[in-house]
PDB file of C-alpha atoms in Angstrom:
ATOM      1  CA  ASN A  79       0.000   0.000   0.000  1.00 73.00           C
ATOM      2  CA  LYS A  80       2.752   2.363   0.757  1.00 81.00           C
ATOM      3  CA  GLN A  81       4.309   1.543  -2.476  1.00 82.00           C
ATOM      4  CA  GLY A  82       1.010   2.222  -4.252  1.00 84.00           C
ATOM      5  CA  GLU A  83       0.758   5.574  -2.525  1.00 84.00           C
ATOM      6  CA  GLN A  84       4.269   6.520  -3.520  1.00 86.00           C
ATOM      7  CA  GLU A  85       3.654   5.473  -7.069  1.00 86.00           C
ATOM      8  CA  SER A  86       0.413   7.417  -7.046  1.00 89.00           C
ATOM      9  CA  LYS A  87       2.193  10.538  -5.747  1.00 88.00           C
ATOM     10  CA  LEU A  88       4.948  10.062  -8.302  1.00 88.00           C
ATOM     11  CA  ILE A  89       2.448   9.746 -11.125  1.00 90.00           C
ATOM     12  CA  ALA A  90       0.551  12.800  -9.827  1.00 90.00           C
ATOM     13  CA  LYS A  91       3.787  14.758  -9.628  1.00 91.00           C
ATOM     14  CA  GLU A  92       4.840  13.705 -13.139  1.00 90.00           C
ATOM     15  CA  SER A  93       1.362  14.449 -14.397  1.00 91.00           C
ATOM     16  CA  SER A  94       1.489  17.913 -12.819  1.00 91.00           C
ATOM     17  CA  MET A  95       4.903  18.552 -14.363  1.00 93.00           C
ATOM     18  CA  THR A  96       3.684  17.343 -17.740  1.00 93.00           C
ATOM     19  CA  MET A  97       0.677  19.671 -17.506  1.00 94.00           C
ATOM     20  CA  THR A  98       2.861  22.603 -16.497  1.00 94.00           C
ATOM     21  CA  LEU A  99       5.293  21.841 -19.314  1.00 95.00           C
ATOM     22  CA  GLY A 100       2.364  21.507 -21.757  1.00 94.00           C
ATOM     23  CA  ILE A 101       0.967  24.858 -20.653  1.00 96.00           C
ATOM     24  CA  ILE A 102       4.400  26.491 -21.018  1.00 97.00           C
ATOM     25  CA  ILE A 103       4.834  24.968 -24.488  1.00 97.00           C
ATOM     26  CA  LEU A 104       1.297  26.013 -25.428  1.00 97.00           C
ATOM     27  CA  LEU A 105       1.913  29.601 -24.187  1.00 97.00           C
ATOM     28  CA  THR A 106       5.264  29.746 -26.003  1.00 97.00           C
ATOM     29  CA  CYS A 107       3.689  28.511 -29.242  1.00 97.00           C
ATOM     30  CA  SER A 108       0.847  31.015 -28.844  1.00 97.00           C
ATOM     31  CA  LEU A 109       3.340  33.822 -28.301  1.00 97.00           C
ATOM     32  CA  LEU A 110       5.357  32.760 -31.369  1.00 97.00           C
ATOM     33  CA  ILE A 111       2.208  32.532 -33.506  1.00 97.00           C
ATOM     34  CA  THR A 112       1.122  35.982 -32.261  1.00 96.00           C
ATOM     35  CA  LEU A 113       4.537  37.493 -33.075  1.00 97.00           C
ATOM     36  CA  LEU A 114       4.544  35.842 -36.504  1.00 96.00           C
ATOM     37  CA  SER A 115       1.016  37.139 -37.149  1.00 94.00           C
ATOM     38  CA  LEU A 116       2.044  40.676 -36.136  1.00 94.00           C
ATOM     39  CA  TRP A 117       5.084  40.511 -38.403  1.00 93.00           C
ATOM     40  CA  LEU A 118       2.971  39.256 -41.324  1.00 90.00           C
ATOM     41  CA  VAL A 119       0.323  41.941 -40.766  1.00 88.00           C
ATOM     42  CA  ASN A 120       3.029  44.594 -40.565  1.00 86.00           C
ATOM     43  CA  HIS A 121       4.930  43.298 -43.605  1.00 86.00           C
ATOM     44  CA  GLN A 122       1.969  42.350 -45.798  1.00 84.00           C
ATOM     45  CA  ILE A 123      -0.559  45.091 -44.900  1.00 85.00           C
ATOM     46  CA  LEU A 124       0.823  48.011 -42.912  1.00 88.00           C
ATOM     47  CA  HIS A 125       4.053  48.488 -44.897  1.00 87.00           C
ATOM     48  CA  PRO A 126       2.253  48.606 -48.301  1.00 86.00           C
ATOM     49  CA  ILE A 127      -0.385  50.956 -46.843  1.00 88.00           C
ATOM     50  CA  HIS A 128       2.386  53.226 -45.592  1.00 90.00           C
ATOM     51  CA  LYS A 129       3.974  53.182 -49.069  1.00 88.00           C
ATOM     52  CA  LEU A 130       0.607  54.120 -50.604  1.00 89.00           C
ATOM     53  CA  ILE A 131       0.124  56.962 -48.129  1.00 90.00           C
ATOM     54  CA  THR A 132       3.636  58.289 -48.850  1.00 90.00           C
ATOM     55  CA  HIS A 133       3.023  58.056 -52.598  1.00 90.00           C
ATOM     56  CA  ILE A 134      -0.324  59.884 -52.413  1.00 89.00           C
ATOM     57  CA  THR A 135       1.213  62.548 -50.156  1.00 90.00           C
ATOM     58  CA  ARG A 136       3.913  63.136 -52.789  1.00 88.00           C
ATOM     59  CA  LEU A 137       1.219  63.394 -55.456  1.00 88.00           C
ATOM     60  CA  SER A 138      -0.599  66.019 -53.409  1.00 87.00           C
ATOM     61  CA  GLN A 139       2.660  68.020 -53.288  1.00 88.00           C
ATOM     62  CA  GLY A 140       3.047  67.907 -57.082  1.00 84.00           C
ATOM     63  CA  GLU A 141       5.752  65.217 -57.292  1.00 86.00           C
ATOM     64  CA  PHE A 142       4.658  63.130 -60.286  1.00 83.00           C
ATOM     65  CA  GLN A 143       7.993  61.580 -61.314  1.00 84.00           C
ATOM     66  CA  GLN A 144       8.233  58.723 -58.791  1.00 83.00           C
ATOM     67  CA  THR A 145       6.201  55.599 -59.508  1.00 83.00           C
ATOM     68  CA  LEU A 146       4.771  53.131 -57.020  1.00 81.00           C
ATOM     69  CA  SER A 147       5.795  49.485 -57.404  1.00 77.00           C
ATOM     70  CA  LEU A 148       3.436  47.207 -55.504  1.00 74.00           C
ATOM     71  CA  GLN A 149       3.033  43.947 -57.420  1.00 79.00           C
ATOM     72  CA  ARG A 150       0.091  42.430 -55.569  1.00 81.00           C
ATOM     73  CA  GLN A 151      -3.028  40.638 -56.670  1.00 84.00           C
ATOM     74  CA  ASP A 152      -5.253  41.783 -53.816  1.00 85.00           C
ATOM     75  CA  GLU A 153      -7.129  44.927 -52.827  1.00 86.00           C
ATOM     76  CA  LEU A 154      -3.890  46.740 -51.972  1.00 85.00           C
ATOM     77  CA  GLY A 155      -2.594  45.929 -55.452  1.00 86.00           C
ATOM     78  CA  GLU A 156      -5.768  47.367 -56.983  1.00 87.00           C
ATOM     79  CA  LEU A 157      -5.395  50.458 -54.809  1.00 87.00           C
ATOM     80  CA  ALA A 158      -1.769  50.812 -55.956  1.00 87.00           C
ATOM     81  CA  LEU A 159      -2.863  50.563 -59.615  1.00 87.00           C
ATOM     82  CA  ALA A 160      -5.521  53.224 -58.989  1.00 88.00           C
ATOM     83  CA  ALA A 161      -2.900  55.475 -57.357  1.00 88.00           C
ATOM     84  CA  GLU A 162      -0.624  55.037 -60.402  1.00 88.00           C
ATOM     85  CA  GLY A 163      -3.537  55.909 -62.698  1.00 89.00           C
ATOM     86  CA  LEU A 164      -4.151  59.013 -60.607  1.00 89.00           C
ATOM     87  CA  ARG A 165      -0.452  59.919 -60.846  1.00 90.00           C
ATOM     88  CA  ASP A 166      -0.487  59.562 -64.638  1.00 90.00           C
ATOM     89  CA  SER A 167      -3.658  61.617 -64.936  1.00 91.00           C
ATOM     90  CA  LEU A 168      -2.362  64.356 -62.648  1.00 90.00           C
ATOM     91  CA  ALA A 169       0.994  64.452 -64.458  1.00 90.00           C
ATOM     92  CA  ASN A 170      -0.766  64.842 -67.833  1.00 92.00           C
ATOM     93  CA  THR A 171      -3.088  67.522 -66.467  1.00 92.00           C
ATOM     94  CA  PHE A 172      -0.156  69.371 -64.912  1.00 90.00           C
ATOM     95  CA  ALA A 173       1.786  69.218 -68.204  1.00 91.00           C
ATOM     96  CA  GLN A 174      -1.228  70.541 -70.133  1.00 95.00           C
ATOM     97  CA  ILE A 175      -1.724  73.372 -67.639  1.00 94.00           C
ATOM     98  CA  LYS A 176       1.969  74.269 -67.865  1.00 94.00           C
ATOM     99  CA  SER A 177       1.813  74.247 -71.672  1.00 95.00           C
ATOM    100  CA  SER A 178      -1.332  76.393 -71.650  1.00 96.00           C
ATOM    101  CA  THR A 179       0.280  78.785 -69.186  1.00 96.00           C
ATOM    102  CA  ASP A 180       3.340  79.109 -71.428  1.00 96.00           C
ATOM    103  CA  LEU A 181       1.126  79.777 -74.471  1.00 96.00           C
ATOM    104  CA  LEU A 182      -0.885  82.324 -72.510  1.00 96.00           C
ATOM    105  CA  ASP A 183       2.312  84.024 -71.352  1.00 95.00           C
ATOM    106  CA  ASN A 184       3.601  84.231 -74.936  1.00 96.00           C
ATOM    107  CA  ALA A 185       0.264  85.573 -76.164  1.00 96.00           C
ATOM    108  CA  SER A 186       0.276  88.138 -73.372  1.00 96.00           C
ATOM    109  CA  GLN A 187       3.755  89.301 -74.394  1.00 96.00           C
ATOM    110  CA  ASP A 188       2.640  89.535 -78.034  1.00 96.00           C
ATOM    111  CA  LEU A 189      -0.424  91.562 -77.009  1.00 95.00           C
ATOM    112  CA  GLN A 190       1.785  93.840 -74.941  1.00 96.00           C
ATOM    113  CA  GLN A 191       4.039  94.471 -77.953  1.00 96.00           C
ATOM    114  CA  ILE A 192       1.038  95.082 -80.227  1.00 96.00           C
ATOM    115  CA  SER A 193      -0.421  97.430 -77.637  1.00 95.00           C
ATOM    116  CA  ALA A 194       2.847  99.381 -77.481  1.00 95.00           C
ATOM    117  CA  VAL A 195       2.933  99.666 -81.293  1.00 95.00           C
ATOM    118  CA  MET A 196      -0.707 100.788 -81.335  1.00 95.00           C
ATOM    119  CA  ALA A 197      -0.035 103.347 -78.610  1.00 94.00           C
ATOM    120  CA  GLN A 198       2.899 104.734 -80.615  1.00 95.00           C
ATOM    121  CA  GLY A 199       0.739 104.793 -83.758  1.00 94.00           C
ATOM    122  CA  THR A 200      -1.999 106.614 -81.881  1.00 94.00           C
ATOM    123  CA  GLN A 201       0.527 109.136 -80.583  1.00 94.00           C
ATOM    124  CA  ASP A 202       1.895 109.658 -84.119  1.00 94.00           C
ATOM    125  CA  GLN A 203      -1.649 110.048 -85.480  1.00 95.00           C
ATOM    126  CA  TYR A 204      -2.451 112.577 -82.760  1.00 93.00           C
ATOM    127  CA  SER A 205       0.723 114.519 -83.593  1.00 93.00           C
ATOM    128  CA  ARG A 206      -0.105 114.534 -87.315  1.00 94.00           C
ATOM    129  CA  THR A 207      -3.694 115.558 -86.628  1.00 94.00           C
ATOM    130  CA  ASP A 208      -2.441 118.403 -84.448  1.00 93.00           C
ATOM    131  CA  MET A 209      -0.028 119.547 -87.184  1.00 94.00           C
ATOM    132  CA  LEU A 210      -2.840 119.319 -89.765  1.00 93.00           C
ATOM    133  CA  ALA A 211      -5.146 121.366 -87.552  1.00 93.00           C
ATOM    134  CA  THR A 212      -2.417 124.007 -87.116  1.00 92.00           C
ATOM    135  CA  ALA A 213      -1.786 124.088 -90.879  1.00 91.00           C
ATOM    136  CA  MET A 214      -5.516 124.350 -91.587  1.00 92.00           C
ATOM    137  CA  HIS A 215      -5.812 127.192 -89.086  1.00 91.00           C
ATOM    138  CA  GLU A 216      -2.887 129.024 -90.706  1.00 91.00           C
ATOM    139  CA  MET A 217      -4.330 128.415 -94.173  1.00 91.00           C
ATOM    140  CA  SER A 218      -7.711 129.649 -92.980  1.00 90.00           C
ATOM    141  CA  ALA A 219      -6.098 132.795 -91.568  1.00 89.00           C
ATOM    142  CA  THR A 220      -4.188 133.292 -94.853  1.00 91.00           C
ATOM    143  CA  ALA A 221      -7.354 132.727 -96.866  1.00 89.00           C
ATOM    144  CA  GLN A 222      -9.147 135.290 -94.696  1.00 90.00           C
ATOM    145  CA  ASN A 223      -6.284 137.746 -95.274  1.00 91.00           C
ATOM    146  CA  VAL A 224      -6.448 137.110 -99.025  1.00 92.00           C
ATOM    147  CA  ALA A 225     -10.220 137.546 -98.982  1.00 91.00           C
ATOM    148  CA  HIS A 226      -9.916 140.743 -96.955  1.00 92.00           C
ATOM    149  CA  ASN A 227      -7.195 142.038 -99.278  1.00 92.00           C
ATOM    150  CA  ALA A 228      -9.295 141.066-102.303  1.00 93.00           C
ATOM    151  CA  ALA A 229     -12.285 142.865-100.806  1.00 92.00           C
ATOM    152  CA  THR A 230     -10.133 145.907-100.126  1.00 93.00           C
ATOM    153  CA  ALA A 231      -8.725 145.749-103.667  1.00 93.00           C
ATOM    154  CA  ALA A 232     -12.227 145.346-105.094  1.00 92.00           C
ATOM    155  CA  HIS A 233     -13.384 148.301-103.065  1.00 93.00           C
ATOM    156  CA  ALA A 234     -10.374 150.312-104.239  1.00 93.00           C
ATOM    157  CA  ALA A 235     -11.082 149.219-107.819  1.00 93.00           C
ATOM    158  CA  ASN A 236     -14.696 150.293-107.416  1.00 91.00           C
ATOM    159  CA  LEU A 237     -13.534 153.625-106.065  1.00 92.00           C
ATOM    160  CA  ALA A 238     -11.089 153.966-108.941  1.00 93.00           C
ATOM    161  CA  ASP A 239     -13.786 153.016-111.421  1.00 90.00           C
ATOM    162  CA  HIS A 240     -16.145 155.475-109.843  1.00 91.00           C
ATOM    163  CA  SER A 241     -13.434 158.175-109.929  1.00 91.00           C
ATOM    164  CA  ALA A 242     -12.728 157.304-113.547  1.00 91.00           C
ATOM    165  CA  LYS A 243     -16.397 157.615-114.390  1.00 90.00           C
ATOM    166  CA  GLU A 244     -16.609 160.947-112.617  1.00 88.00           C
ATOM    167  CA  GLY A 245     -13.472 162.072-114.431  1.00 87.00           C
ATOM    168  CA  GLU A 246     -14.976 160.950-117.714  1.00 86.00           C
ATOM    169  CA  GLN A 247     -18.162 162.778-116.972  1.00 86.00           C
ATOM    170  CA  VAL A 248     -16.229 165.877-116.091  1.00 85.00           C
ATOM    171  CA  MET A 249     -14.346 165.479-119.345  1.00 84.00           C
ATOM    172  CA  GLN A 250     -17.549 165.028-121.258  1.00 83.00           C
ATOM    173  CA  GLU A 251     -18.993 168.125-119.780  1.00 82.00           C
ATOM    174  CA  THR A 252     -15.850 170.006-120.552  1.00 81.00           C
ATOM    175  CA  ILE A 253     -15.783 168.937-124.117  1.00 73.00           C
TER     176      ILE A 253
END
């Protein structure tokens, strides 16, 4: 009986140690599986999401040169393809806006030059019009002088004619 009790205690002790060792192994395996899961989540999900966020942030700052290389066949891969499509579209739009801005700048410079030429032409036309008005005024004054002198000469001629007629009449009466 004593031997049975000792064997029973020994078996209970071994059983307890086996259970404790099993629990420790189970906890260790659980911890390793948890760490592996965290590493996989970080490597397979969080790292690509961070790359996408960085890429989209660069796009929002106008950096269209750098491409995103995520070769995946899941939702993150589709999101990466959509981000690349957005980059291409934004780069094309930016290039078109830059080209249009350059054309508009050139057209503005051309208009400025044309405007300067037109302003000079207007100034020249004003100067010529002013000279023409002065010449017309002088010619008008000269024409008035000629008309006045012609009127005076006509009046003098009339007086001379009248004097000649009076002289002729006096001569007729004398004869």
